[in-house]
Amino acid sequence: MVILAAVTFVGTHFLLSHPLRVPVVARVGANGFLGLYSLVALATLAWLVIAYRAAPMTPLLWPVGDALWAVVTIVMLIASILFVGSLIGNPALPGPDQPAPGAARGVFTITRHPMMWAFALWGLCHIAVYPIAANIVLAGAVVVLALVGARAQDAKKEALQPHVWPDWERKTSYWPFAAVASGRARLGGFRPHDWAGGIVIWLAATWAHLPLAGWAAGIWRWV
């Protein structure tokens, strides 16, 4: 059941975001499409969560010790900074078409899809420290949705903004740090809210695991 719910969750996102978007908007309008998309997303996510909670507990596929937790804790801090940094000045977010920034700064020097990579890293980290079957399916669905969705977003933006998006692609990279490694971007230009907001989100989200899930996560395992 978890697999079916995960396939439905990911599949409906891709169908509504890409092949079905134009015909549905033509029928119900942009606002109607947004409402339908949100309703389907919430319904399929709710189904996935319910199926996950009802799934039988299976053995861990590998041992999880403090060393793995330490790595995951650091990666989740990076993911939190990517997420917060993506909320302001992100050309990929919905909104009026605007020229791409003259040069990549902050989280966009790492990847032009910082929000998507934040979700993907979240999924990979949760698989790493809780490798039971149901969790691998749920978190894996998030990883697929984020990384394949980022690629699909590039294709859509290239079609919708042919004079803007290809230029942004030349200054940035899909893969983290690829533009920095190739000399197309220079790491830096992070804004105070990137760091501060990322740290706050990281601390709050990892702390919340104890009351919500019943076990400590992040630095709270050692505090």
Coordinates of C-alpha atoms in Angstrom, one line a residue:
M1 CA 0.0 0.0 0.0
V2 CA 2.9 2.4 0.7
I3 CA 4.3 1.8 -2.7
L4 CA 1.0 2.5 -4.4
A5 CA 0.5 5.6 -2.4
A6 CA 4.0 6.8 -3.2
V7 CA 3.6 6.2 -6.9
T8 CA 0.3 8.1 -6.9
F9 CA 1.8 11.0 -4.9
V10 CA 4.8 11.4 -7.3
G11 CA 2.8 10.5 -10.5
T12 CA 0.1 13.0 -10.0
H13 CA 2.6 15.8 -9.2
F14 CA 4.4 15.1 -12.5
L15 CA 1.2 14.7 -14.6
L16 CA -0.3 17.9 -13.3
S17 CA 2.9 19.9 -13.4
H18 CA 3.7 19.1 -17.0
P19 CA 1.6 17.2 -19.6
L20 CA -1.8 18.0 -18.0
R21 CA -1.0 21.5 -16.9
V22 CA -1.9 23.3 -20.2
P23 CA -5.2 21.5 -20.9
V24 CA -6.4 21.8 -17.3
V25 CA -5.6 25.5 -17.2
A26 CA -7.4 26.0 -20.4
R27 CA -10.5 24.4 -18.9
V28 CA -10.6 25.8 -15.3
G29 CA -8.2 28.8 -15.5
A30 CA -5.0 29.4 -13.6
N31 CA -6.6 29.8 -10.2
G32 CA -8.8 26.7 -10.7
F33 CA -5.7 24.7 -11.7
L34 CA -3.8 25.9 -8.6
G35 CA -6.7 24.8 -6.4
L36 CA -7.0 21.4 -8.1
Y37 CA -3.2 20.9 -7.9
S38 CA -3.2 21.7 -4.2
L39 CA -6.1 19.5 -3.4
V40 CA -4.6 16.5 -5.3
A41 CA -1.2 17.1 -3.6
L42 CA -2.7 17.3 -0.1
A43 CA -4.9 14.2 -0.7
T44 CA -2.1 12.0 -2.1
L45 CA 0.3 13.2 0.6
A46 CA -2.3 12.3 3.3
W47 CA -2.8 8.9 1.8
L48 CA 1.0 8.3 1.7
V49 CA 1.3 9.3 5.4
I50 CA -1.6 7.1 6.4
A51 CA -0.2 4.2 4.5
Y52 CA 3.2 4.7 6.0
R53 CA 1.8 4.7 9.5
A54 CA -0.2 1.6 8.8
A55 CA 2.8 -0.3 7.3
P56 CA 4.3 -3.2 9.3
M57 CA 7.6 -2.6 11.0
T58 CA 10.5 -4.2 9.2
P59 CA 14.1 -4.8 10.3
L60 CA 16.8 -2.1 9.7
L61 CA 18.6 -2.9 6.5
W62 CA 22.0 -1.7 7.9
P63 CA 23.3 -0.7 11.3
V64 CA 22.9 3.0 12.3
G65 CA 25.5 4.3 14.7
D66 CA 26.8 7.7 15.9
A67 CA 29.2 8.1 13.0
L68 CA 26.3 7.9 10.5
W69 CA 24.2 10.2 12.7
A70 CA 27.0 12.8 12.7
V71 CA 27.2 12.8 8.9
V72 CA 23.5 13.1 8.5
T73 CA 23.3 15.9 11.1
I74 CA 25.8 18.0 9.1
V75 CA 24.0 17.2 5.8
M76 CA 20.7 18.3 7.3
L77 CA 22.2 21.6 8.3
I78 CA 23.3 22.2 4.7
A79 CA 19.8 21.2 3.5
S80 CA 18.2 23.7 5.9
I81 CA 20.4 26.5 4.7
L82 CA 19.6 25.6 1.1
F83 CA 15.9 25.6 1.8
V84 CA 15.9 28.9 3.6
G85 CA 18.1 30.5 1.0
S86 CA 15.8 29.4 -1.8
L87 CA 12.8 31.3 -0.4
I88 CA 14.0 34.7 -1.5
G89 CA 15.3 35.7 -4.9
N90 CA 14.7 32.3 -6.5
P91 CA 14.0 32.6 -10.2
A92 CA 12.5 29.1 -10.2
L93 CA 9.6 30.0 -7.9
P94 CA 6.2 30.8 -9.4
G95 CA 5.6 34.4 -10.2
P96 CA 5.9 37.1 -12.9
D97 CA 8.7 36.5 -15.3
Q98 CA 11.8 38.4 -14.3
P99 CA 15.3 38.6 -15.7
A100 CA 17.7 36.1 -14.1
P101 CA 20.2 37.6 -11.7
G102 CA 23.5 38.9 -13.2
A103 CA 25.5 36.3 -11.3
A104 CA 24.7 33.5 -8.9
R105 CA 25.0 34.3 -5.2
G106 CA 24.6 32.4 -2.0
V107 CA 22.8 29.1 -2.2
F108 CA 22.4 29.5 -6.0
T109 CA 26.2 29.2 -6.4
I110 CA 25.8 25.7 -5.1
T111 CA 22.8 24.7 -7.3
R112 CA 20.1 26.5 -9.2
H113 CA 17.6 24.2 -7.5
P114 CA 18.4 24.7 -3.8
M115 CA 14.9 24.0 -2.6
M116 CA 14.7 20.7 -4.6
W117 CA 18.1 19.6 -3.3
A118 CA 17.1 20.4 0.2
F119 CA 14.1 18.1 -0.1
A120 CA 16.3 15.4 -1.7
L121 CA 18.9 15.6 1.0
W122 CA 16.1 15.4 3.6
G123 CA 14.9 12.2 2.0
L124 CA 18.4 10.7 1.7
C125 CA 19.2 11.5 5.3
H126 CA 16.0 9.9 6.6
I127 CA 16.7 6.8 4.6
A128 CA 20.2 6.6 5.9
V129 CA 19.3 6.7 9.6
Y130 CA 16.0 4.9 9.5
P131 CA 16.3 2.2 6.8
I132 CA 13.1 0.3 7.2
A133 CA 11.1 -0.6 4.1
A134 CA 8.2 1.9 4.5
N135 CA 10.5 4.8 5.3
I136 CA 12.7 4.0 2.2
V137 CA 9.6 4.1 0.0
L138 CA 8.3 7.4 1.5
A139 CA 11.6 9.2 1.7
G140 CA 12.6 7.8 -1.7
A141 CA 9.4 9.2 -3.2
V142 CA 10.4 12.7 -2.0
V143 CA 13.9 12.2 -3.5
V144 CA 12.5 11.2 -6.9
L145 CA 10.0 14.0 -6.8
A146 CA 12.6 16.6 -6.0
L147 CA 15.4 15.6 -8.3
V148 CA 13.3 14.6 -11.3
G149 CA 11.1 17.5 -10.7
A150 CA 14.1 19.9 -10.8
R151 CA 15.1 18.5 -14.2
A152 CA 11.5 18.8 -15.5
Q153 CA 11.4 22.4 -14.2
D154 CA 14.5 23.2 -16.2
A155 CA 12.8 21.9 -19.4
K156 CA 9.6 23.9 -18.6
K157 CA 11.5 27.1 -17.9
E158 CA 13.5 26.7 -21.1
A159 CA 10.3 26.6 -23.1
L160 CA 8.5 29.4 -21.2
Q161 CA 11.5 31.7 -20.8
P162 CA 13.8 30.9 -23.7
H163 CA 15.6 34.3 -23.4
V164 CA 16.1 34.1 -19.6
W165 CA 16.4 30.5 -18.3
P166 CA 19.3 29.2 -20.6
D167 CA 21.4 32.2 -19.4
W168 CA 20.7 31.3 -15.8
E169 CA 21.6 27.7 -16.5
R170 CA 24.9 28.7 -17.9
K171 CA 25.7 30.6 -14.7
T172 CA 24.6 27.8 -12.4
S173 CA 24.4 24.0 -12.2
Y174 CA 21.9 21.3 -11.5
W175 CA 24.4 19.2 -9.5
P176 CA 25.6 20.8 -6.3
F177 CA 29.0 22.6 -6.7
A178 CA 29.3 21.7 -10.4
A179 CA 29.2 25.3 -11.4
V180 CA 31.8 26.2 -8.8
A181 CA 34.1 23.4 -9.9
S182 CA 33.9 24.4 -13.5
G183 CA 34.5 28.1 -12.8
R184 CA 31.0 29.3 -13.8
A185 CA 30.2 30.4 -10.3
R186 CA 32.1 31.5 -7.3
L187 CA 31.0 30.2 -3.9
G188 CA 29.9 33.0 -1.6
G189 CA 27.4 35.9 -1.3
F190 CA 25.4 34.2 1.4
R191 CA 22.9 36.5 3.1
P192 CA 22.5 36.6 6.9
H193 CA 19.1 35.0 6.7
D194 CA 20.5 32.1 4.8
W195 CA 22.7 31.1 7.7
A196 CA 20.5 32.3 10.6
G197 CA 17.3 30.9 9.2
G198 CA 18.9 27.7 8.2
I199 CA 20.3 27.1 11.7
V200 CA 17.0 27.9 13.3
I201 CA 15.1 25.5 11.0
W202 CA 17.7 22.8 11.6
L203 CA 17.6 23.1 15.3
A204 CA 13.8 23.3 15.5
A205 CA 13.2 20.4 13.0
T206 CA 15.6 18.1 14.6
W207 CA 14.4 18.9 18.2
A208 CA 10.8 18.2 17.1
H209 CA 11.7 14.5 16.4
L210 CA 11.6 13.7 20.1
P211 CA 8.0 14.8 20.9
L212 CA 6.7 13.8 17.4
A213 CA 8.6 10.6 16.7
G214 CA 9.7 9.6 20.1
W215 CA 13.5 9.6 19.4
A216 CA 16.1 12.3 19.3
A217 CA 17.7 13.5 16.1
G218 CA 20.5 15.8 15.1
I219 CA 22.6 17.4 17.8
W220 CA 19.9 16.6 20.3
R221 CA 21.2 13.0 20.4
W222 CA 24.3 14.3 22.2
V223 CA 22.9 17.3 24.1

